Short mmCIF file of C-alpha atoms in Angstrom, two decimals:
data_model
loop_
_atom_site.label_atom_id
_atom_site.label_comp_id
_atom_site.label_asym_id
_atom_site.label_seq_id
_atom_site.Cartn_x
_atom_site.Cartn_y
_atom_site.Cartn_z
CA UNK A 1 -0.11 -0.02 -0.01
CA UNK A 2 1.07 3.60 -0.82
CA UNK A 3 1.73 5.77 2.35
CA UNK A 4 1.37 9.60 2.09
CA UNK A 5 5.12 9.86 2.50
CA UNK A 6 5.57 7.19 -0.24
CA UNK A 7 3.32 9.24 -2.72
CA UNK A 8 5.03 12.48 -1.76
CA UNK A 9 8.29 10.78 -2.48
CA UNK A 10 7.21 9.63 -5.79
CA UNK A 11 5.95 12.90 -6.62
CA UNK A 12 9.13 14.58 -5.92
CA UNK A 13 11.20 12.12 -7.82
CA UNK A 14 8.83 12.52 -10.84
CA UNK A 15 9.15 16.43 -10.41
CA UNK A 16 12.80 16.16 -10.13
CA UNK A 17 12.98 14.01 -13.35
CA UNK A 18 10.63 16.31 -15.33
CA UNK A 19 12.61 19.43 -14.27
CA UNK A 20 15.72 17.68 -15.38
CA UNK A 21 14.28 16.91 -18.82
CA UNK A 22 13.00 20.43 -19.15
CA UNK A 23 16.32 21.62 -18.31
CA UNK A 24 18.07 19.63 -20.82
CA UNK A 25 15.64 20.70 -23.37
CA UNK A 26 16.46 24.41 -22.48
CA UNK A 27 20.03 23.88 -23.49
CA UNK A 28 19.18 22.81 -27.02
CA UNK A 29 17.78 25.88 -28.77
CA UNK A 30 20.09 25.61 -31.64
CA UNK A 31 18.39 22.43 -32.75
CA UNK A 32 15.04 23.99 -32.65
CA UNK A 33 16.36 26.93 -34.75
CA UNK A 34 18.22 24.71 -37.26
CA UNK A 35 14.97 23.70 -38.45
CA UNK A 36 14.73 26.67 -40.50
CA UNK A 37 16.33 26.42 -43.94
CA UNK A 38 18.05 29.63 -43.63
CA UNK A 39 20.14 28.15 -40.81
CA UNK A 40 21.21 25.13 -42.89
CA UNK A 41 24.43 25.20 -44.82
CA UNK A 42 22.80 24.46 -48.16
CA UNK A 43 20.79 27.83 -47.67
CA UNK A 44 23.46 30.12 -46.45
CA UNK A 45 23.12 32.29 -49.60
CA UNK A 46 20.00 33.62 -48.14
CA UNK A 47 21.96 35.70 -45.99
CA UNK A 48 23.30 37.52 -48.92
CA UNK A 49 20.15 39.11 -49.51
CA UNK A 50 20.12 40.52 -45.91
CA UNK A 51 17.78 37.88 -44.66
CA UNK A 52 17.80 36.20 -41.12
CA UNK A 53 15.73 34.02 -38.99
CA UNK A 54 13.47 36.86 -38.04
CA UNK A 55 12.84 39.76 -40.55
CA UNK A 56 11.09 42.96 -40.12
CA UNK A 57 8.29 43.19 -42.39
CA UNK A 58 7.82 46.99 -42.37
CA UNK A 59 10.14 49.61 -44.21
CA UNK A 60 9.56 53.28 -44.54
CA UNK A 61 13.06 54.53 -43.88
CA UNK A 62 13.65 52.37 -40.88
CA UNK A 63 12.97 48.80 -40.50
CA UNK A 64 10.08 47.54 -38.27
CA UNK A 65 7.30 44.96 -37.71
CA UNK A 66 5.18 44.65 -34.50
CA UNK A 67 2.33 42.57 -35.77
CA UNK A 68 1.87 38.93 -36.43
CA UNK A 69 4.95 36.78 -37.09
CA UNK A 70 4.44 34.48 -40.19
CA UNK A 71 6.52 31.90 -41.27
CA UNK A 72 7.43 31.34 -44.87
CA UNK A 73 7.48 27.75 -46.21
CA UNK A 74 9.24 26.21 -49.28
CA UNK A 75 6.58 24.64 -51.52
CA UNK A 76 9.08 22.14 -52.62
CA UNK A 77 9.41 20.35 -49.31
CA UNK A 78 6.89 22.33 -47.11
CA UNK A 79 9.85 23.04 -44.75
CA UNK A 80 10.08 26.65 -43.00
CA UNK A 81 12.63 29.01 -44.50
CA UNK A 82 12.53 31.97 -42.12
CA UNK A 83 9.86 34.34 -40.27
CA UNK A 84 8.64 37.85 -40.95
CA UNK A 85 6.95 40.21 -38.60
CA UNK A 86 4.06 41.81 -40.24
CA UNK A 87 2.84 45.28 -40.09
CA UNK A 88 0.23 46.58 -37.51
CA UNK A 89 -2.32 49.08 -38.55
CA UNK A 90 -0.46 51.74 -36.48
CA UNK A 91 2.69 51.12 -38.44
CA UNK A 92 0.81 51.21 -41.75
CA UNK A 93 -0.51 54.54 -40.98
CA UNK A 94 3.03 55.76 -39.97
CA UNK A 95 4.39 54.50 -43.09
CA UNK A 96 1.60 56.19 -45.40
CA UNK A 97 2.63 59.44 -43.49
CA UNK A 98 6.24 58.95 -44.09
CA UNK A 99 5.80 58.00 -47.90
CA UNK A 100 3.69 61.25 -48.33
CA UNK A 101 6.48 63.29 -46.64
CA UNK A 102 9.05 61.67 -48.94
CA UNK A 103 6.94 62.47 -51.99
CA UNK A 104 7.67 66.12 -51.24
CA UNK A 105 11.28 65.48 -51.77
CA UNK A 106 10.94 63.03 -54.63
CA UNK A 107 8.46 65.07 -56.71
CA UNK A 108 10.93 68.02 -56.94
CA UNK A 109 13.66 65.98 -58.32
CA UNK A 110 13.98 66.43 -62.09
CA UNK A 111 12.58 63.43 -64.06
CA UNK A 112 16.05 62.46 -65.54
CA UNK A 113 17.60 62.49 -62.17
CA UNK A 114 14.93 60.32 -61.02
CA UNK A 115 15.61 58.04 -63.91
CA UNK A 116 19.21 57.87 -62.62
CA UNK A 117 17.96 56.54 -59.36
CA UNK A 118 15.90 53.88 -61.13
CA UNK A 119 19.05 53.05 -63.35
CA UNK A 120 20.94 52.22 -60.22
CA UNK A 121 18.12 50.10 -58.75
CA UNK A 122 18.46 48.17 -62.02
CA UNK A 123 22.08 47.77 -61.71
CA UNK A 124 21.63 46.70 -57.99
CA UNK A 125 19.14 43.99 -58.95
CA UNK A 126 21.56 42.79 -61.71
CA UNK A 127 24.19 41.98 -59.10
CA UNK A 128 21.90 39.99 -57.06
CA UNK A 129 19.98 38.43 -59.86
CA UNK A 130 20.88 34.80 -59.35
CA UNK A 131 20.64 34.88 -55.62
CA UNK A 132 17.25 36.73 -55.79
CA UNK A 133 16.06 34.20 -58.66
CA UNK A 134 17.00 31.55 -56.33
CA UNK A 135 14.88 33.05 -53.44
CA UNK A 136 11.99 33.30 -55.92
CA UNK A 137 12.33 29.58 -56.71
CA UNK A 138 12.62 28.50 -53.18
CA UNK A 139 9.66 30.68 -51.83
CA UNK A 140 7.19 30.81 -54.79
CA UNK A 141 7.89 27.36 -56.29
CA UNK A 142 8.67 28.29 -59.90
CA UNK A 143 11.73 26.78 -61.43
CA UNK A 144 14.98 28.66 -61.00
CA UNK A 145 15.35 30.01 -64.47
CA UNK A 146 12.07 31.40 -64.30
CA UNK A 147 12.87 32.94 -60.97
CA UNK A 148 15.90 34.67 -62.56
CA UNK A 149 13.68 35.53 -65.36
CA UNK A 150 11.33 37.44 -63.32
CA UNK A 151 14.08 39.43 -61.75
CA UNK A 152 15.38 40.19 -65.16
CA UNK A 153 12.06 41.64 -66.02
CA UNK A 154 12.38 44.10 -63.23
CA UNK A 155 15.76 45.06 -64.46
CA UNK A 156 14.51 45.44 -67.99
CA UNK A 157 11.65 47.76 -66.75
CA UNK A 158 14.27 49.86 -65.00
CA UNK A 159 16.16 50.12 -68.30
CA UNK A 160 13.10 51.05 -70.06
CA UNK A 161 12.05 53.56 -67.36
CA UNK A 162 15.35 55.35 -67.41
CA UNK A 163 14.70 56.24 -71.09
CA UNK A 164 11.25 57.23 -70.44
CA UNK A 165 12.44 59.66 -67.78
CA UNK A 166 13.82 61.79 -70.53
CA UNK A 167 10.83 61.72 -72.66
CA UNK A 168 7.94 62.82 -70.20
CA UNK A 169 6.30 65.78 -71.67
CA UNK A 170 3.07 67.33 -72.98
CA UNK A 171 2.01 68.70 -76.28
CA UNK A 172 1.70 72.24 -77.08
CA UNK A 173 -1.83 72.84 -78.64
CA UNK A 174 -3.28 75.49 -80.53
CA UNK A 175 -5.16 77.97 -78.43
CA UNK A 176 -8.39 79.64 -79.74
CA UNK A 177 -7.35 82.97 -78.01
CA UNK A 178 -4.84 85.29 -79.62
CA UNK A 179 -1.39 85.52 -78.04
CA UNK A 180 -2.05 82.45 -75.84
CA UNK A 181 -0.08 79.00 -75.91
CA UNK A 182 -2.15 75.91 -74.49
CA UNK A 183 0.34 73.47 -72.79
CA UNK A 184 -0.58 69.86 -71.57
CA UNK A 185 1.45 68.90 -68.66
CA UNK A 186 1.62 65.46 -66.92
CA UNK A 187 2.13 65.58 -63.11
CA UNK A 188 2.86 62.90 -60.56
CA UNK A 189 -0.22 61.55 -58.74
CA UNK A 190 1.40 61.20 -55.49
CA UNK A 191 1.46 57.86 -53.24
CA UNK A 192 0.98 54.52 -55.25
CA UNK A 193 -0.19 51.71 -53.54
CA UNK A 194 1.13 48.18 -55.03
CA UNK A 195 -0.62 45.00 -54.02
CA UNK A 196 1.11 42.20 -55.80
CA UNK A 197 0.28 38.36 -56.03
CA UNK A 198 2.36 35.39 -55.06
CA UNK A 199 2.78 33.89 -58.54
CA UNK A 200 5.06 36.86 -59.78
CA UNK A 201 6.59 38.26 -56.42
CA UNK A 202 9.26 40.47 -58.13
CA UNK A 203 8.23 41.37 -61.63
CA UNK A 204 4.80 42.82 -60.98
CA UNK A 205 6.28 45.15 -58.50
CA UNK A 206 9.01 46.11 -60.63
CA UNK A 207 6.67 46.96 -63.51
CA UNK A 208 4.82 49.48 -61.19
CA UNK A 209 7.73 50.52 -59.26
CA UNK A 210 10.09 51.64 -61.98
CA UNK A 211 7.57 53.38 -63.98
CA UNK A 212 5.86 55.17 -60.98
CA UNK A 213 9.29 56.39 -59.61
CA UNK A 214 10.39 58.14 -62.83
CA UNK A 215 7.01 59.76 -63.06
CA UNK A 216 7.72 61.36 -59.73
CA UNK A 217 5.48 59.05 -57.40
CA UNK A 218 6.45 57.27 -54.46
CA UNK A 219 5.43 53.66 -53.54
CA UNK A 220 3.86 51.58 -50.89
CA UNK A 221 4.24 47.89 -51.43
CA UNK A 222 2.22 45.04 -50.05
CA UNK A 223 3.42 41.55 -51.40
CA UNK A 224 1.58 38.47 -51.11
CA UNK A 225 1.58 37.06 -47.52
CA UNK A 226 3.01 33.78 -48.62
CA UNK A 227 6.07 35.25 -50.25
CA UNK A 228 7.18 37.90 -47.63
CA UNK A 229 10.92 36.96 -47.67
CA UNK A 230 11.00 38.11 -51.33
CA UNK A 231 9.27 41.39 -50.51
CA UNK A 232 11.80 42.05 -47.76
CA UNK A 233 14.73 41.12 -50.00
CA UNK A 234 13.82 43.36 -52.86
CA UNK A 235 12.97 46.18 -50.65
CA UNK A 236 16.55 45.83 -48.99
CA UNK A 237 18.12 46.18 -52.44
CA UNK A 238 16.01 49.23 -53.29
CA UNK A 239 16.59 50.71 -49.89
CA UNK A 240 20.34 50.60 -50.04
CA UNK A 241 20.14 52.48 -53.35
CA UNK A 242 18.06 55.29 -51.91
CA UNK A 243 20.41 55.39 -48.92
CA UNK A 244 23.44 55.96 -51.06
CA UNK A 245 21.79 58.68 -52.78
CA UNK A 246 20.83 60.32 -49.51
CA UNK A 247 17.13 60.08 -50.42
CA UNK A 248 14.35 59.07 -47.95
CA UNK A 249 13.76 55.40 -47.76
CA UNK A 250 10.03 55.98 -47.65
CA UNK A 251 10.14 56.66 -51.19
CA UNK A 252 9.94 52.98 -51.63
CA UNK A 253 7.92 51.88 -48.53
CA UNK A 254 6.63 48.20 -47.78
CA UNK A 255 4.24 46.86 -45.27
CA UNK A 256 3.87 43.00 -45.12
CA UNK A 257 0.50 41.92 -44.04
CA UNK A 258 -2.79 40.22 -45.09
CA UNK A 259 -6.12 41.27 -46.13
CA UNK A 260 -6.39 44.03 -43.40
CA UNK A 261 -3.50 45.85 -44.69
CA UNK A 262 -4.80 45.50 -48.40
CA UNK A 263 -8.17 46.57 -47.52
CA UNK A 264 -6.43 49.82 -45.78
CA UNK A 265 -4.76 50.54 -48.84
CA UNK A 266 -7.84 50.42 -51.07
CA UNK A 267 -9.83 52.48 -48.71
CA UNK A 268 -7.06 54.99 -47.91
CA UNK A 269 -7.80 58.47 -49.49
CA UNK A 270 -4.12 59.19 -48.89
CA UNK A 271 -3.21 56.48 -51.43
CA UNK A 272 -3.59 58.31 -54.59
CA UNK A 273 -3.52 55.35 -57.01
CA UNK A 274 -3.96 51.42 -56.30
CA UNK A 275 -2.37 48.88 -58.43
CA UNK A 276 -3.77 45.57 -57.73
CA UNK A 277 -2.82 42.20 -59.18
CA UNK A 278 -4.60 38.98 -58.00
CA UNK A 279 -7.77 37.01 -58.36
CA UNK A 280 -10.98 38.42 -60.05
CA UNK A 281 -12.85 37.93 -56.92
CA UNK A 282 -10.53 39.81 -54.56
CA UNK A 283 -10.06 42.51 -57.36
CA UNK A 284 -13.91 43.12 -57.44
CA UNK A 285 -13.71 43.77 -53.80
CA UNK A 286 -10.64 46.16 -54.28
CA UNK A 287 -12.25 48.05 -57.02
CA UNK A 288 -15.56 48.71 -55.02
CA UNK A 289 -13.31 50.00 -52.07
CA UNK A 290 -11.36 52.26 -54.34
CA UNK A 291 -14.40 53.62 -56.35
CA UNK A 292 -16.21 54.31 -53.11
CA UNK A 293 -13.84 57.01 -52.43
CA UNK A 294 -13.34 58.02 -56.17
CA UNK A 295 -10.03 56.71 -56.28
CA UNK A 296 -7.69 55.66 -59.07
CA UNK A 297 -7.03 52.20 -59.76
CA UNK A 298 -5.02 49.72 -61.86
CA UNK A 299 -6.46 46.04 -61.83
CA UNK A 300 -4.54 42.92 -63.46
CA UNK A 301 -6.82 40.24 -62.48
CA UNK A 302 -6.95 36.50 -62.96
CA UNK A 303 -7.77 34.86 -66.27
CA UNK A 304 -7.90 31.39 -67.85
CA UNK A 305 -5.00 31.38 -70.20
CA UNK A 306 -6.34 29.63 -73.48
CA UNK A 307 -3.24 27.39 -73.55
CA UNK A 308 -0.46 26.19 -71.09
CA UNK A 309 1.83 23.51 -72.13
CA UNK A 310 5.27 22.77 -70.22
CA UNK A 311 6.94 19.73 -69.21
CA UNK A 312 9.14 21.51 -66.84
CA UNK A 313 7.58 23.16 -63.73
CA UNK A 314 7.92 23.44 -60.09
CA UNK A 315 5.39 22.63 -57.27
CA UNK A 316 2.36 24.20 -56.42
CA UNK A 317 2.57 27.31 -54.23
CA UNK A 318 0.78 25.88 -50.91
CA UNK A 319 -0.99 22.88 -49.55
CA UNK A 320 -4.24 24.63 -50.25
CA UNK A 321 -3.48 24.84 -53.89
CA UNK A 322 -3.00 21.04 -54.00
CA UNK A 323 -6.45 20.84 -52.67
CA UNK A 324 -7.75 23.17 -55.28
CA UNK A 325 -6.12 20.85 -58.09
CA UNK A 326 -7.80 17.64 -56.53
CA UNK A 327 -10.98 19.62 -56.41
CA UNK A 328 -10.74 20.80 -59.95
CA UNK A 329 -9.86 17.10 -61.08
CA UNK A 330 -13.07 15.94 -59.30
CA UNK A 331 -15.25 18.81 -60.81
CA UNK A 332 -13.95 18.15 -64.21
CA UNK A 333 -14.89 14.44 -64.03
CA UNK A 334 -18.57 15.27 -62.66
CA UNK A 335 -19.05 17.71 -65.51
CA UNK A 336 -18.29 15.06 -68.09
CA UNK A 337 -14.59 15.35 -68.73
CA UNK A 338 -12.54 12.47 -69.63
CA UNK A 339 -9.00 12.30 -67.78
CA UNK A 340 -6.41 11.66 -70.36
CA UNK A 341 -3.42 11.77 -68.16
CA UNK A 342 -2.45 12.98 -64.70
CA UNK A 343 -4.83 13.85 -62.04
CA UNK A 344 -2.98 12.72 -58.89
CA UNK A 345 -0.80 14.21 -56.21
CA UNK A 346 2.76 12.91 -56.50
CA UNK A 347 4.08 10.76 -53.80
CA UNK A 348 7.18 12.85 -52.64
CA UNK A 349 7.94 15.83 -50.39
CA UNK A 350 6.44 19.11 -51.29
CA UNK A 351 3.37 20.32 -53.18
CA UNK A 352 4.00 18.40 -56.52
CA UNK A 353 1.05 17.36 -58.61
CA UNK A 354 0.96 15.53 -62.07
CA UNK A 355 0.28 17.73 -65.26
CA UNK A 356 -3.16 16.90 -66.08
CA UNK A 357 -5.04 16.82 -69.44
CA UNK A 358 -8.91 16.62 -69.89
CA UNK A 359 -10.92 16.10 -73.03
CA UNK A 360 -14.81 15.80 -73.60
CA UNK A 361 -15.77 18.84 -71.68
CA UNK A 362 -18.18 21.32 -73.00
CA UNK A 363 -16.92 24.72 -73.80
CA UNK A 364 -19.19 26.37 -71.34
CA UNK A 365 -18.46 23.62 -68.40
CA UNK A 366 -18.10 25.76 -65.20
CA UNK A 367 -14.70 24.29 -64.53
CA UNK A 368 -13.47 25.42 -67.98
CA UNK A 369 -14.29 29.04 -66.98
CA UNK A 370 -12.88 28.80 -63.37
CA UNK A 371 -9.14 29.91 -62.78
CA UNK A 372 -7.51 27.33 -60.52
CA UNK A 373 -3.85 28.13 -60.78
CA UNK A 374 -2.82 24.49 -61.21
CA UNK A 375 -1.38 22.50 -64.16
CA UNK A 376 -4.67 21.23 -65.89
CA UNK A 377 -5.24 21.73 -69.45
CA UNK A 378 -8.97 21.32 -71.04
CA UNK A 379 -8.70 20.13 -74.54
CA UNK A 380 -11.83 21.30 -76.67
CA UNK A 381 -12.40 20.57 -80.27
CA UNK A 382 -13.90 23.09 -82.62
CA UNK A 383 -15.19 23.20 -86.05
CA UNK A 384 -14.60 26.87 -87.27
CA UNK A 385 -12.23 29.60 -86.05
CA UNK A 386 -14.96 31.76 -85.27
CA UNK A 387 -16.39 29.13 -82.91
CA UNK A 388 -13.23 28.91 -81.16
CA UNK A 389 -12.77 32.70 -80.69
CA UNK A 390 -16.36 32.94 -79.47
CA UNK A 391 -15.63 30.12 -76.91
CA UNK A 392 -12.45 31.93 -75.85
CA UNK A 393 -14.29 35.36 -75.38
CA UNK A 394 -17.24 33.91 -73.40
CA UNK A 395 -14.95 33.49 -70.23
CA UNK A 396 -15.50 36.56 -68.41
CA UNK A 397 -11.97 37.05 -67.44
CA UNK A 398 -9.33 37.25 -70.02
CA UNK A 399 -5.56 37.88 -69.36
CA UNK A 400 -3.75 36.11 -72.12
CA UNK A 401 -4.42 33.78 -75.03
CA UNK A 402 -2.57 32.16 -78.12
CA UNK A 403 -3.26 30.56 -81.26
CA UNK A 404 -1.13 28.35 -83.07
CA UNK A 405 -1.35 28.40 -86.92
CA UNK A 406 0.57 27.76 -90.04
CA UNK A 407 -1.44 30.52 -91.97
CA UNK A 408 0.93 33.54 -91.45
CA UNK A 409 0.06 35.21 -94.84
CA UNK A 410 -1.91 38.50 -95.10
CA UNK A 411 -5.78 38.63 -95.67
CA UNK A 412 -8.42 36.80 -94.07
CA UNK A 413 -6.23 34.21 -92.12
CA UNK A 414 -6.38 32.78 -88.71
CA UNK A 415 -3.95 35.26 -87.41
CA UNK A 416 -6.14 38.23 -88.43
CA UNK A 417 -9.24 36.80 -87.07
CA UNK A 418 -7.67 36.34 -83.87
CA UNK A 419 -6.11 39.49 -83.48
CA UNK A 420 -8.99 41.57 -84.93
CA UNK A 421 -11.34 43.00 -82.43
CA UNK A 422 -14.19 43.02 -81.47
CA UNK A 423 -14.41 39.67 -83.44
CA UNK A 424 -11.12 38.35 -82.20
CA UNK A 425 -9.77 37.35 -78.77
CA UNK A 426 -10.79 39.73 -75.97
CA UNK A 427 -7.70 39.25 -73.86
CA UNK A 428 -5.02 41.61 -72.55
CA UNK A 429 -2.45 39.90 -74.29
CA UNK A 430 -3.05 38.05 -77.56
CA UNK A 431 -0.39 35.86 -79.02
CA UNK A 432 0.07 34.20 -82.37
CA UNK A 433 2.47 31.00 -82.39
CA UNK A 434 3.88 32.00 -78.87
CA UNK A 435 2.90 30.39 -75.39
CA UNK A 436 0.64 32.39 -73.20
CA UNK A 437 3.38 32.82 -70.38
CA UNK A 438 5.43 35.96 -70.18
CA UNK A 439 5.32 39.50 -71.77
CA UNK A 440 7.78 41.96 -73.12
CA UNK A 441 8.42 45.10 -71.39
CA UNK A 442 8.48 47.37 -74.33
CA UNK A 443 4.74 48.16 -74.67
CA UNK A 444 1.48 47.91 -72.81
CA UNK A 445 -0.87 44.78 -73.20
CA UNK A 446 -1.37 44.07 -76.86
CA UNK A 447 -0.43 41.65 -79.55
CA UNK A 448 2.50 39.55 -80.21
CA UNK A 449 3.17 37.85 -83.56
CA UNK A 450 6.08 35.07 -83.86
CA UNK A 451 6.95 34.92 -87.59
CA UNK A 452 9.87 32.46 -87.00
CA UNK A 453 9.98 28.79 -86.40
CA UNK A 454 11.40 28.99 -82.88
CA UNK A 455 9.53 29.48 -79.54
CA UNK A 456 11.91 31.99 -77.75
CA UNK A 457 10.72 33.13 -74.25
CA UNK A 458 10.80 36.81 -72.98
CA UNK A 459 13.71 37.80 -70.59
CA UNK A 460 15.92 35.44 -72.19
CA UNK A 461 14.49 32.41 -70.31
CA UNK A 462 15.70 29.03 -71.65
CA UNK A 463 14.41 25.53 -70.40
CA UNK A 464 17.63 23.57 -70.28
#
C-alpha cells in the first residue's frame, strides 16, 4: 500500500525527473532553430540578401514590424525558410505618412535625375539576380530559370523607365485665343499603393515601381502574405540605393500583411492610385473600395490562359493549392470530362502534382471557366475559327491567349481573325505562335506575333 510519505516521495522524484528533462531541453535551442532552412549550410546564400531567421516586414526609412509573425515555407518540401513580422495598422498609418512626406522631396527632383536612381536600382538588381532568382524559386515554387527571368523583367523595366524619364512631356496645343499657348503637362499622382500576387512576387512590383518612380510618385508595396521574404529582400536592395543617394527610404515603402493591410490601402484616401494584381474575386472587392472614395485604380486580374503546355515546372505554391487541384480534377470528371493523363498528387515531399489533361468537356462547363492556378489543360475541339474565338471570349476574365497556326500570310487568315477586335480574342495579351506565359516590357498589353519557327521566351528564359 502507498503511504502519504511514499506518494510524496514519488511525486518529488517525478518532479525532479521532469525538471531535469526540461532543463536539458532548454540547453538545445540551436536544434530547434536549425529547422529553419536559412540556418542550414545549403541555404546560407539567403543571408547574402540580408535575410535572417526573423525579419522585419515594415520599411518606411527604418525597418520595423510589430504585428503577427508569419513563417514562410518552401513549397518544394513544405519546410520553414524564415520568419517575418508583419505590419500593425499603426505601422501602416505611420508608413503612409512617411511616404507622403518623402513624396515632397521626390517630386521636386527632375525626371532625368529620378531616372538615374532607377538605373542604379536596375544595376543593384543585376548584381543579385541569381541569388534573388533562387529565393523566388525557393519561396514561390517556380523553377530557377523562371525565378531569374522574373528578376530580369524588373531589370528590363528599369532600363525602359530610364529612357522614359527623358521623354515625359506634354504637347503644345493651338489656343483659340490670340497670343496664348495651350500646354498639356503631366504631373505625378503622389502615393501609389502596389498590391502584388504570389505567382510573380518580383516582376509585378518592378513594372509598377520603376514606372511610378520616374513619373515622380512614391510607392507603398504590399506583397503576397506567402512570399514575404521576397518582398523584404527586394526592398532591402532598393533601400540601399536610396540610402546611398541620401534620399528618404520611404520613397519605396513596404508593409507586409494580409487582407487587413490590403483593405486599408484600397480604402485610404491618402493613397492616390492603387495597383492590384490578383484574383478576379478579390479584385472586385478592391475595385469597389477604391471606387467608393473616387480613387484611381489599376487592376490586373486572373484569367484562364487559353493554352498552357510545359513539361518543366515546379511545385504548387501551397498545400491549399494542392487541394484546389484535387477539387478541380473531381469537378472536371463530374462535368463530363475524360481524364487523359495525370490527375494525382505525386508521392514525394512538397506540393507536387501531375500535369493533367482533360478532354470531352463542353466549352461552357463551369470548371473550364474557372481559374484554379494548377497545371490542368482542358482540350476542346472546335469546327470553325469563329466558334473557337467565341468560346475564348465567353470566359468573363481574359488575361492572355494564344493561337497556333501555319497560315501567317496576309488577308483573311486565322491570325487576322484572332487579332482583329471585336471579333478576335478579347484578352489583355493576344499571341500568335507564342505560349501565353511571359510578356515583353516594351509596350502595354497588346498583340505579339511570332513569324519564326522557334519559340523564344521573354527575359531570355531557356528551359535546359
